[in-house]
XYZ file of N, CA, C and O in Angstrom:
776
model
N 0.835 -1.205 0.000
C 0.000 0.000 0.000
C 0.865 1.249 0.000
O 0.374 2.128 -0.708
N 2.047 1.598 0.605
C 2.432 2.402 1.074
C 3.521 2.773 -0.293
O 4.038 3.836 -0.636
N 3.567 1.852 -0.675
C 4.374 1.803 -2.567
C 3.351 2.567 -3.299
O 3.223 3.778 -3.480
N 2.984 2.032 -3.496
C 1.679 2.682 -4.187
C 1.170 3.867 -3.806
O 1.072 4.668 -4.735
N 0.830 4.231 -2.800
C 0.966 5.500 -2.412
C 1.978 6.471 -2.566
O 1.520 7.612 -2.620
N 3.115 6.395 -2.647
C 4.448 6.894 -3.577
C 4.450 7.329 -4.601
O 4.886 8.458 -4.830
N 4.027 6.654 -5.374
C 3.182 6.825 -7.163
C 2.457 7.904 -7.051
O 2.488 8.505 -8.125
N 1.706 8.537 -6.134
C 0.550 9.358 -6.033
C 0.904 10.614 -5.177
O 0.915 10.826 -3.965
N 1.317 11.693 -6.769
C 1.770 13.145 -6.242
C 0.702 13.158 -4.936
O 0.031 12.169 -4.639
N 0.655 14.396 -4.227
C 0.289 14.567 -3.169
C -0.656 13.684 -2.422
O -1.737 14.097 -2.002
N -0.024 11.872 -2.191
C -0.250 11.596 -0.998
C -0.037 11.659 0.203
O 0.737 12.564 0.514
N -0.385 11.104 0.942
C 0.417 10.800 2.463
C 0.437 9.363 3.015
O -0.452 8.534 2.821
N 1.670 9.154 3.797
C 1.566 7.783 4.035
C 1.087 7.941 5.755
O 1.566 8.918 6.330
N 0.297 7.149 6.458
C -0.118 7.315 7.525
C 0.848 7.004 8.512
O 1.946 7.215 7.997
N 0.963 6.666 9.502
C 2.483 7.055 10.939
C 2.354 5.563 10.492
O 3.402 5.068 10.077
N 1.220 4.743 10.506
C 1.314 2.992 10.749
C 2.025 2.715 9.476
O 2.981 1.977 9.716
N 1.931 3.033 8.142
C 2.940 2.989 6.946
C 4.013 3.043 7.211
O 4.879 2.202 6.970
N 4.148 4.315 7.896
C 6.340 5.202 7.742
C 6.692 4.239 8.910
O 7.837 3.792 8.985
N 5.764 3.913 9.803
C 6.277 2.147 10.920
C 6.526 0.890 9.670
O 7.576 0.472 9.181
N 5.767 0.689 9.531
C 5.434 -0.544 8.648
C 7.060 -0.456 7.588
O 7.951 -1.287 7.409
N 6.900 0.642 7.185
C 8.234 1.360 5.776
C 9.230 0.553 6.863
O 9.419 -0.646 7.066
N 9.746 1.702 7.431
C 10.771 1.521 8.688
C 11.036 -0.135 8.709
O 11.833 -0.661 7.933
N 10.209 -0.935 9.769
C 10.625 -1.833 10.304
C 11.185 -2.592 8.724
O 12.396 -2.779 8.608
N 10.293 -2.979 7.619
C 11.208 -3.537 6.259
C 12.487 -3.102 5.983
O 13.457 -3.786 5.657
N 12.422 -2.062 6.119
C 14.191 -1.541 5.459
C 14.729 -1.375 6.480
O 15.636 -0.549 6.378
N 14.540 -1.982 7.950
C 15.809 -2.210 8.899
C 15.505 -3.677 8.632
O 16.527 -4.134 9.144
N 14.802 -4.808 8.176
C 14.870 -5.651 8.200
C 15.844 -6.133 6.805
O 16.820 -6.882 6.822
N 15.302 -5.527 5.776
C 15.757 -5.930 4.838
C 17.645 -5.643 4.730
O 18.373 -6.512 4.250
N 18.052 -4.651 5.124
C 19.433 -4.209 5.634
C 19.882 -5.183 6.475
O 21.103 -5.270 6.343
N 19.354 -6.154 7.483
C 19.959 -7.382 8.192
C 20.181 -8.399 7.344
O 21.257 -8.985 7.231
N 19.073 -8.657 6.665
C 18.823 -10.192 5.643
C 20.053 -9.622 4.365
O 20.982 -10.243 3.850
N 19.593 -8.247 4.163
C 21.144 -8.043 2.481
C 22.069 -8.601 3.144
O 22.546 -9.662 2.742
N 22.631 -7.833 4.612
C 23.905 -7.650 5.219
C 24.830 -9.186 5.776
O 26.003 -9.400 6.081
N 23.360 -10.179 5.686
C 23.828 -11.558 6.173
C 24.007 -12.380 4.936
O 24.636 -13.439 4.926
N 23.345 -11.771 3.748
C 23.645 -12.565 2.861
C 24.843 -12.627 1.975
O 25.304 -13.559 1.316
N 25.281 -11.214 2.156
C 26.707 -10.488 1.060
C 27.773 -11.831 2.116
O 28.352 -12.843 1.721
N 27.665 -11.294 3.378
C 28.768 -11.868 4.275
C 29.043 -13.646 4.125
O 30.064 -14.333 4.118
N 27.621 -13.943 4.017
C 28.237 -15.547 3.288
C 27.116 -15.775 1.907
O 26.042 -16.355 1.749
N 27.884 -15.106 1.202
C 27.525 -15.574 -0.064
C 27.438 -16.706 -0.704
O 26.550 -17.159 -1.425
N 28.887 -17.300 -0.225
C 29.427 -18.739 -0.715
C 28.602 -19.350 0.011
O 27.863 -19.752 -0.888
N 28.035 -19.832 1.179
C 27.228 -20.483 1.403
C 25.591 -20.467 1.230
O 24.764 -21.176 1.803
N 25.362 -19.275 0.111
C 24.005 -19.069 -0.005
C 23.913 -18.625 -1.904
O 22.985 -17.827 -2.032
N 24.350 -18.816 -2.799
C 24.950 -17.993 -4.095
C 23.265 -17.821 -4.566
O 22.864 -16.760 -5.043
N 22.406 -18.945 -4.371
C 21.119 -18.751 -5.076
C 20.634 -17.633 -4.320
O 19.900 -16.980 -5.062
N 20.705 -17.155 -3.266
C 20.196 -16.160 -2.679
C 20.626 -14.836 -2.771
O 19.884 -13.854 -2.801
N 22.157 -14.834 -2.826
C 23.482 -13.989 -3.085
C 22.842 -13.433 -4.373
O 22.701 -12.210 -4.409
N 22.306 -14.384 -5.770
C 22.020 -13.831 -7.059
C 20.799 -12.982 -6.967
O 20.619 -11.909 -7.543
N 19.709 -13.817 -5.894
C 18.405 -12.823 -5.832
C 18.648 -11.187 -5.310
O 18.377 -10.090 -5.798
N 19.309 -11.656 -4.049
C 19.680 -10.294 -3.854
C 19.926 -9.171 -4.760
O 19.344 -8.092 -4.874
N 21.162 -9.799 -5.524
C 21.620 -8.506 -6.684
C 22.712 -7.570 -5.813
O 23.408 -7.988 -4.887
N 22.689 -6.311 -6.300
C 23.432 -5.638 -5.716
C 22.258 -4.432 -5.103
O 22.186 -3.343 -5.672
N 21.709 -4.629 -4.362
C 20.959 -3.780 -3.792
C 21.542 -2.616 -3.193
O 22.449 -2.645 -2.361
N 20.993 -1.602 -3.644
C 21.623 -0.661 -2.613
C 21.410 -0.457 -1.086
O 20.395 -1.016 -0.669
N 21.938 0.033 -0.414
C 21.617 0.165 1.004
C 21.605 1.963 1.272
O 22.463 2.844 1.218
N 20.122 1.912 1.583
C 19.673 3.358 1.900
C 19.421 3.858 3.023
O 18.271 3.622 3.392
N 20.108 4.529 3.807
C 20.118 5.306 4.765
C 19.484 6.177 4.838
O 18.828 6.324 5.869
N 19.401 7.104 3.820
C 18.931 7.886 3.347
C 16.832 7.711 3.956
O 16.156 8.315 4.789
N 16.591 6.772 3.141
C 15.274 6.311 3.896
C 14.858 6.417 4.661
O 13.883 7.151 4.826
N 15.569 5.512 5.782
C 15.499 5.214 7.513
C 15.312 6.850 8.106
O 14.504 7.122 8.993
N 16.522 8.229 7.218
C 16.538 8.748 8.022
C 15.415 9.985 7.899
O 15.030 10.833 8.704
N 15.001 9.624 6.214
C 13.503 10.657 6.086
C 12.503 10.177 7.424
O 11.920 11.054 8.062
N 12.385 9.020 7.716
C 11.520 8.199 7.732
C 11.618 8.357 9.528
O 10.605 8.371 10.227
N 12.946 8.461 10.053
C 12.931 8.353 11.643
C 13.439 9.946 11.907
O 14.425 9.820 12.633
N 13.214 11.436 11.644
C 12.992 12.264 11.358
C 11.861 12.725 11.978
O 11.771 13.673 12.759
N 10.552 11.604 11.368
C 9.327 11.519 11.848
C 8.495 10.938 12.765
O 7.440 11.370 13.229
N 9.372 9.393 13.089
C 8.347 8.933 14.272
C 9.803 7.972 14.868
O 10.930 7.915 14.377
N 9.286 7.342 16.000
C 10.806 7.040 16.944
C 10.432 5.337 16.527
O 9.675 4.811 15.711
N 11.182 4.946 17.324
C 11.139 3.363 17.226
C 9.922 2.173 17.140
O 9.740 1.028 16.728
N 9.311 3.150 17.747
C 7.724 2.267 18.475
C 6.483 2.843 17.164
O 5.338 2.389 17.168
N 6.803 3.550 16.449
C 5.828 4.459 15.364
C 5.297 5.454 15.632
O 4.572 6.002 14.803
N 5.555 6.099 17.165
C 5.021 7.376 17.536
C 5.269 8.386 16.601
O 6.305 8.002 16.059
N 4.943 9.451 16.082
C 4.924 10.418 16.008
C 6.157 11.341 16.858
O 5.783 11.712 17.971
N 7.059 11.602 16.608
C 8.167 12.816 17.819
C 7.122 13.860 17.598
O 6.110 14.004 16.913
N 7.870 14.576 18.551
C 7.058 15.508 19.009
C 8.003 16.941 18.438
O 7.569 18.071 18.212
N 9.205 16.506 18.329
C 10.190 17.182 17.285
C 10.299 17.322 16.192
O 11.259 17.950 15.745
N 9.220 16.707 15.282
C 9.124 16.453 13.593
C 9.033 17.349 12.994
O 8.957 17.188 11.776
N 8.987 18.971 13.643
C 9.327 19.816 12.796
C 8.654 20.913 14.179
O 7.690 20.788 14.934
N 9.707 21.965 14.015
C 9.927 23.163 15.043
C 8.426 23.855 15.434
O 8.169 24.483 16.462
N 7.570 23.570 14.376
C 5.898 24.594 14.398
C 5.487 23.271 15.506
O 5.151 23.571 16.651
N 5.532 22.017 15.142
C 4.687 21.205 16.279
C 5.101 21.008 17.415
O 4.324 20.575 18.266
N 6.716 21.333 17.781
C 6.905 21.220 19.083
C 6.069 22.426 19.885
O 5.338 22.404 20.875
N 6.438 23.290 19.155
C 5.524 24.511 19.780
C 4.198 24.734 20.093
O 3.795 25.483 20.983
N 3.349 23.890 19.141
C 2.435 23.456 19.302
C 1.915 22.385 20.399
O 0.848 22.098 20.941
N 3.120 21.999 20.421
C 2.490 20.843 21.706
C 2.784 21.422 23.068
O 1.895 21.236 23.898
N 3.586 21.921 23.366
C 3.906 22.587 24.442
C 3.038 23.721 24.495
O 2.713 23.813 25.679
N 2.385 24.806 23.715
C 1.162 25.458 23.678
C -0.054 24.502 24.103
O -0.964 25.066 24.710
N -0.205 22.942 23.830
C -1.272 22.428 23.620
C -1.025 22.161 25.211
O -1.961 22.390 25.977
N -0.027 21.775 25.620
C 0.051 21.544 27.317
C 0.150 22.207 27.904
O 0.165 21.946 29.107
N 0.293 23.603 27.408
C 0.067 24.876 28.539
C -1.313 25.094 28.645
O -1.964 25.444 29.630
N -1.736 24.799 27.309
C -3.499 24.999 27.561
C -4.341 24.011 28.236
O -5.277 24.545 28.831
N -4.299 22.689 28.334
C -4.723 21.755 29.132
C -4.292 21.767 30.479
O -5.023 21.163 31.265
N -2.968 22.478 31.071
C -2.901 23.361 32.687
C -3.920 23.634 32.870
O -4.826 23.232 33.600
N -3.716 24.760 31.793
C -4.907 25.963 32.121
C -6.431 25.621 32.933
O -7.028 25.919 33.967
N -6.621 24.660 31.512
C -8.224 24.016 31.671
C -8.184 23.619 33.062
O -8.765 24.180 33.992
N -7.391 22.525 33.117
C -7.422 21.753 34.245
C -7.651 22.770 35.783
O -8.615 22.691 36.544
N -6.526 23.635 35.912
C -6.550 24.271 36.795
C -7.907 25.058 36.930
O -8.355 25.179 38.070
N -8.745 25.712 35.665
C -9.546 26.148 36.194
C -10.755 25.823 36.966
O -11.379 26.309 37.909
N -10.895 24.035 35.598
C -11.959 23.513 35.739
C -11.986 23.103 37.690
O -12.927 23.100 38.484
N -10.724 22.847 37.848
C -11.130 22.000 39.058
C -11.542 22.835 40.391
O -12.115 22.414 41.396
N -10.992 24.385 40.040
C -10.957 25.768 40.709
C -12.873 25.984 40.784
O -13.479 26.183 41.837
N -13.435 25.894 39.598
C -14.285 26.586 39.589
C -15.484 24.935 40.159
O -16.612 25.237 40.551
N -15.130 23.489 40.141
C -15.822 22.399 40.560
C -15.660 22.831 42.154
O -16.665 22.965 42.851
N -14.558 23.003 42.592
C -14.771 23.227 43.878
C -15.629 24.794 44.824
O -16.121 25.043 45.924
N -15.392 25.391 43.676
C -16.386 26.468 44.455
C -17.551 26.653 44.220
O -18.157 27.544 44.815
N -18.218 25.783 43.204
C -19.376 25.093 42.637
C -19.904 24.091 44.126
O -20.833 24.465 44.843
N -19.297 23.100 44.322
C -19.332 22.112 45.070
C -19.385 22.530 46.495
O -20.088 22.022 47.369
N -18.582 23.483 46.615
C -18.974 24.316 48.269
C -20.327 25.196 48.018
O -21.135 25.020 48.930
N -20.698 25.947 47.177
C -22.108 26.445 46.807
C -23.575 24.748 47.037
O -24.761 24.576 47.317
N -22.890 24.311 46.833
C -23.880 22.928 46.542
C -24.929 23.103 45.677
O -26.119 22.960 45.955
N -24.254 23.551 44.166
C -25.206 22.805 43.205
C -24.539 21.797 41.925
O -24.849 21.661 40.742
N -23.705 21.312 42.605
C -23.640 20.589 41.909
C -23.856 18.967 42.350
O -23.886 18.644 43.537
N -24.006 17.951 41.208
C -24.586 16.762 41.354
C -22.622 16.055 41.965
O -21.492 16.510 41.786
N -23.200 14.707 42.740
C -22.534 14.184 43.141
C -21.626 13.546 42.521
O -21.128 12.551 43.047
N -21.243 13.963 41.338
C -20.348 13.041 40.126
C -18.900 14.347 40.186
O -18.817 15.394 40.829
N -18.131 13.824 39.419
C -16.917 13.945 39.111
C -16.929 14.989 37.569
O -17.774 14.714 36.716
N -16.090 15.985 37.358
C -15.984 16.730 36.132
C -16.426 15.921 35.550
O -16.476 14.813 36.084
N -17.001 16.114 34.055
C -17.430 15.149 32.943
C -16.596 15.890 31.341
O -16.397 17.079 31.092
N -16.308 14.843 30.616
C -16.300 15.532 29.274
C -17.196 15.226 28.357
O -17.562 14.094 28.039
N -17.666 16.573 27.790
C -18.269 16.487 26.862
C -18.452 17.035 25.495
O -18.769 18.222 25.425
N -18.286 16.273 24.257
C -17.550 17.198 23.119
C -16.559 17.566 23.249
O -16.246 18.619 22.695
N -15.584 16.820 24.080
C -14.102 16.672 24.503
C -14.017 18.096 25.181
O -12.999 18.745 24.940
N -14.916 18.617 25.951
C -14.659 19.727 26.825
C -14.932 19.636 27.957
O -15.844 18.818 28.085
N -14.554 20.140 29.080
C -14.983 19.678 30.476
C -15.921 20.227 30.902
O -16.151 21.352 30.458
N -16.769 19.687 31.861
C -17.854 20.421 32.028
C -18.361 20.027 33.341
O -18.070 18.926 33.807
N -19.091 20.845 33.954
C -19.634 20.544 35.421
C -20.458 19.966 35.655
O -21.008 19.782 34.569
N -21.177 19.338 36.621
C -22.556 18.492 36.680
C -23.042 19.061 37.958
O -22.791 19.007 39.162
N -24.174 19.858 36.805
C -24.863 20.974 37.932
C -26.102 20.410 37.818
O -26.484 20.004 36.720
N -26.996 20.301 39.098
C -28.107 19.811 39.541
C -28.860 21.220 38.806
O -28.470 22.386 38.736
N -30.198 20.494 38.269
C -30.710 20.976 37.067
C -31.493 21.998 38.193
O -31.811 22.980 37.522
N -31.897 22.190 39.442
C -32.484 23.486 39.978
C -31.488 24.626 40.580
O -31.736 25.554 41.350
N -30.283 24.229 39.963
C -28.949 25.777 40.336
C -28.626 25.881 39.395
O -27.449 26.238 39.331
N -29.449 25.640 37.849
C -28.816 25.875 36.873
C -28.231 27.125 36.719
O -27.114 27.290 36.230
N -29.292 28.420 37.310
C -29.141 29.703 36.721
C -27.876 30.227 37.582
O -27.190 31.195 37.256
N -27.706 29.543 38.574
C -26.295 29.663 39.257
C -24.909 29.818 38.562
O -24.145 30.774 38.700
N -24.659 28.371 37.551
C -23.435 28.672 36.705
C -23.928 29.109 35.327
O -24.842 28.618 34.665
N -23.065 30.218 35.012
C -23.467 30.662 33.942
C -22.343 30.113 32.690
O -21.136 30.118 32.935
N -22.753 29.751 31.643
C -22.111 28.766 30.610
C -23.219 28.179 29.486
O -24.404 28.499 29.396
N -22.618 27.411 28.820
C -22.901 26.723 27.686
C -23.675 25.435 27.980
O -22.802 24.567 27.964
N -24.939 24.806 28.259
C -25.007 23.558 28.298
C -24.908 22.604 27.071
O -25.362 22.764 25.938
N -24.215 21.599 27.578
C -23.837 20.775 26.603
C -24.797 19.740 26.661
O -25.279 19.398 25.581
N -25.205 19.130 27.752
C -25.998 17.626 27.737
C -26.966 17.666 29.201
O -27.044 18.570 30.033
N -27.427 16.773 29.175
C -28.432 16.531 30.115
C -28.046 15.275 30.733
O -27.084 14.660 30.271
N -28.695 14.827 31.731
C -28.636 13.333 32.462
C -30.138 13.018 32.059
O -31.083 13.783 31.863
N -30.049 11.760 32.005
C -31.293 10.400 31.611
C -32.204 11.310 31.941
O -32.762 12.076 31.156
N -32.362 11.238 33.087
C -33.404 11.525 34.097
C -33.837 13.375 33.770
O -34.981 13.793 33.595
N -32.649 14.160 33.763
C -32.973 15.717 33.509
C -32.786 16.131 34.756
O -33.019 17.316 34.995
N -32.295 15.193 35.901
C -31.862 16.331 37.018
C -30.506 16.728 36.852
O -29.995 17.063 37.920
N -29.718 16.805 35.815
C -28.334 16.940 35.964
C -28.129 17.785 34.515
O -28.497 17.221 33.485
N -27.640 18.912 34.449
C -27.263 19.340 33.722
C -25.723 19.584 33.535
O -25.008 19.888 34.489
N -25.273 19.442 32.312
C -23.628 19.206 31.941
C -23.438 20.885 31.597
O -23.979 21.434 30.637
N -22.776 21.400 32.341
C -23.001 23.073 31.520
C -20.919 23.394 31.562
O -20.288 23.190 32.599
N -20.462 23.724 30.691
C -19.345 24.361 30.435
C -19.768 25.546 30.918
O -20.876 25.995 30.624
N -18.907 26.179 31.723
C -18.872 27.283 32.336
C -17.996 28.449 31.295
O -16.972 28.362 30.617
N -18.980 29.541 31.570
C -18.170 30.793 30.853
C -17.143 31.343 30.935
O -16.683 32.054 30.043
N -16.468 31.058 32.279
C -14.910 31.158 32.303
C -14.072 30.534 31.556
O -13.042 30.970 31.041
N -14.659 29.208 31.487
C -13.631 28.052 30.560
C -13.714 28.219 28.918
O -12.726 28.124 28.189
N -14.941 28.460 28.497
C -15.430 29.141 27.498
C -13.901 29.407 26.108
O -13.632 28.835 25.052
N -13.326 30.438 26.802
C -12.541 31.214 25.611
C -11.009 30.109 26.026
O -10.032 30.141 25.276
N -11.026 29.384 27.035
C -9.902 28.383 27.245
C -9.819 27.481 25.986
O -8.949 27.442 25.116
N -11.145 26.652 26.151
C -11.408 25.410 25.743
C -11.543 25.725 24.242
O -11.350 24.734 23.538
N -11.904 27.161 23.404
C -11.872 27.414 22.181
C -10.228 27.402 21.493
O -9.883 26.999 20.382
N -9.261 28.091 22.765
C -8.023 27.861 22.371
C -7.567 27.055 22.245
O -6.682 26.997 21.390
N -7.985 25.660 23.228
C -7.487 24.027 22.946
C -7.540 24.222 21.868
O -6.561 24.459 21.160
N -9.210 24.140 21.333
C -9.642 23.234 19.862
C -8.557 24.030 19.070
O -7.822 23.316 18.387
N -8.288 25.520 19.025
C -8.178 25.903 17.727
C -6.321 25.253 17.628
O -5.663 25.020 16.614
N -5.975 25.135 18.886
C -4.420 25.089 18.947
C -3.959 23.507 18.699
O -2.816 23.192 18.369
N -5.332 22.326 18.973
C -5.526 21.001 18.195
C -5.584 20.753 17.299
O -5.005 19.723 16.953
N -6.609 21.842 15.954
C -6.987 21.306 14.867
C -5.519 22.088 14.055
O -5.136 21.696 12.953
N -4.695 23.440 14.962
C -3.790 23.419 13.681
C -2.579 22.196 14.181
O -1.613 22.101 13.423
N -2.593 21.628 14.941
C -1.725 20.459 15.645
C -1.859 19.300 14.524
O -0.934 18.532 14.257
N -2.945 19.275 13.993
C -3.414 18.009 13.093
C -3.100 18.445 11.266
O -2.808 17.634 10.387
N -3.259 19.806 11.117
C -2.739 20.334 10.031
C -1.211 20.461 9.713
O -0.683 20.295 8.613
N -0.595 20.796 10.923
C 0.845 20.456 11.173
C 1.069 18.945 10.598
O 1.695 18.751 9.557
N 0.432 17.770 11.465
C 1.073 16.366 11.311
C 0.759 16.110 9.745
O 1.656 15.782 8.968
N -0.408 16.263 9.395
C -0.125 16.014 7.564
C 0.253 16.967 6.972
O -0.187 16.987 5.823
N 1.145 18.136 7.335
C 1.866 18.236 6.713
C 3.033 18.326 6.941
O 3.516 19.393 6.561
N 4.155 17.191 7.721
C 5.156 16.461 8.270
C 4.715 15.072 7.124
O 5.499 14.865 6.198
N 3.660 14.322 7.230
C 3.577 13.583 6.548
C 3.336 13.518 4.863
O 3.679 12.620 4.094
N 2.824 14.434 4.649
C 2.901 15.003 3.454
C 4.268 15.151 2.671
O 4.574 14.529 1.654
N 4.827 15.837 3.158
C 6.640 16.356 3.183
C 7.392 14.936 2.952
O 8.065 14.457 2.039
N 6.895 14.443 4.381
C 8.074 12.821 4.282
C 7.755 12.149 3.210
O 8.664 11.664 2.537
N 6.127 11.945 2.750
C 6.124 11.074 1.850
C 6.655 11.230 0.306
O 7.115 10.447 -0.526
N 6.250 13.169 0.350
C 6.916 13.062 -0.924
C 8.675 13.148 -0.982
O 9.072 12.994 -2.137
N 9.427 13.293 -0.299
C 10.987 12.861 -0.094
C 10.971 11.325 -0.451
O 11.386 10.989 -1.560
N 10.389 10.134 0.669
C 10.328 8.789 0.322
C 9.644 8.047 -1.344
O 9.606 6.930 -1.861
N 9.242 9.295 -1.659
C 8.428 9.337 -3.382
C 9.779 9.085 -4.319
O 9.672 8.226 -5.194
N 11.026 9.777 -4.186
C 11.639 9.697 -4.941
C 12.747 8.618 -4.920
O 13.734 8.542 -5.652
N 12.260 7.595 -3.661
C 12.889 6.251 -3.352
C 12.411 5.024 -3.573
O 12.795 3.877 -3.347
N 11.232 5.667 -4.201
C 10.258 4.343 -4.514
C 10.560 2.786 -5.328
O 10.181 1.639 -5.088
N 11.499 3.440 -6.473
C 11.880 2.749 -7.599
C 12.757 2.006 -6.404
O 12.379 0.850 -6.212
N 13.756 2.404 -5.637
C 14.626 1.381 -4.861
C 14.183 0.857 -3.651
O 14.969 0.108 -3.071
N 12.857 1.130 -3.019
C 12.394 0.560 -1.932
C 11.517 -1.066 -2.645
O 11.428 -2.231 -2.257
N 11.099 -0.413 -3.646
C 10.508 -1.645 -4.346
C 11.639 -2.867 -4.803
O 11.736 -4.089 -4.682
N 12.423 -1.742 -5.402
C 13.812 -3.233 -5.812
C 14.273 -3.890 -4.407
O 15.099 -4.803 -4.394
């Protein structure tokens, strides 16, 4: 798949590909490297081989981008480190407020006996549906029943917009890290295939 995808100006190969890429051409670099060394005891194999080249070059487009295990670094290019460390200053943030504003919620007593909730991947309080007009915010959801209302609070409000917006360019960043790598590994295609 990931050959083929090569062929195809502006694809991308997904992190499980540039893994998948990776682990073959460190494999295939053991199996060349054992076969050159005893040739004489292997010549039918010695001939399949050929003279393959050995590309470094590859490995290092390729581990550039994600570490041993197929993660993603967090170093794959200077805009996403920044981004991620923005993305964890902003999830402080949240955190600290959300839990700031559960507890002075929770000493008021309107809120329901549960734990922060997320919802629409935002945090949100669980305010007993007769103190609604108490926190002022966004409701997101309801409980079964309707005594529990899920309301994002208006403090968190302009936080939780900075997550999203500082996530979705986090995700525009990674394809285009992957974008980039694939078309570099594009022009290796002809020898990843041989």
């Amino acid at each position: 798949k990931a050959l083929a995808k090569l062929k195809i100006d502006g694809a991308l190969l997904t992190l499980q590909e540039l893994y998948e890429l990776r682990v073959h051409t460190i494999e295939f670099e053991k199996i060349y490297k054992y076969i050159k060394k005893h040739q004489d005891e292997y010549p039918h194999l010695n001939e399949i081989a050929g003279n393959a080249e050995s590309e470094n070059r590859i490995l290092a487009i390729i581990e550039r981008v994600i570490d041993e295990k197929g993660q993603l670094k967090s170093n794959a290019s200077p805009h996403l480190a920044d981004l991620l460390n923005s993305l964890a200053k902003a999830e402080r943030d949240i955190n600290k407020k959300i839990s700031s504003l559960y507890t002075k919620y929770q000493t008021l007593g309107v809120l329901a006996e549960t734990e922060i909730t997320i919802k629409d991947g935002r945090p949100v309080l669980p305010v007993l549906s007769e103190h609604k007009r108490k926190v002022k915010g966004y409701v997101h959801d309801e409980s079964g029943a309707g005594k529990i209302l899920y309301i994002e609070p208006e403090e968190l409000i302009e936080l939780n917009n900075l997550h999203t917006e500082l996530d979705l360019e986090k995700k525009r960043e990674i394809e285009k890290i992957l974008r980039k790598a694939t078309k570099e590994l594009s022009v290796y295609s002809y020898v990843i295939r041989e």
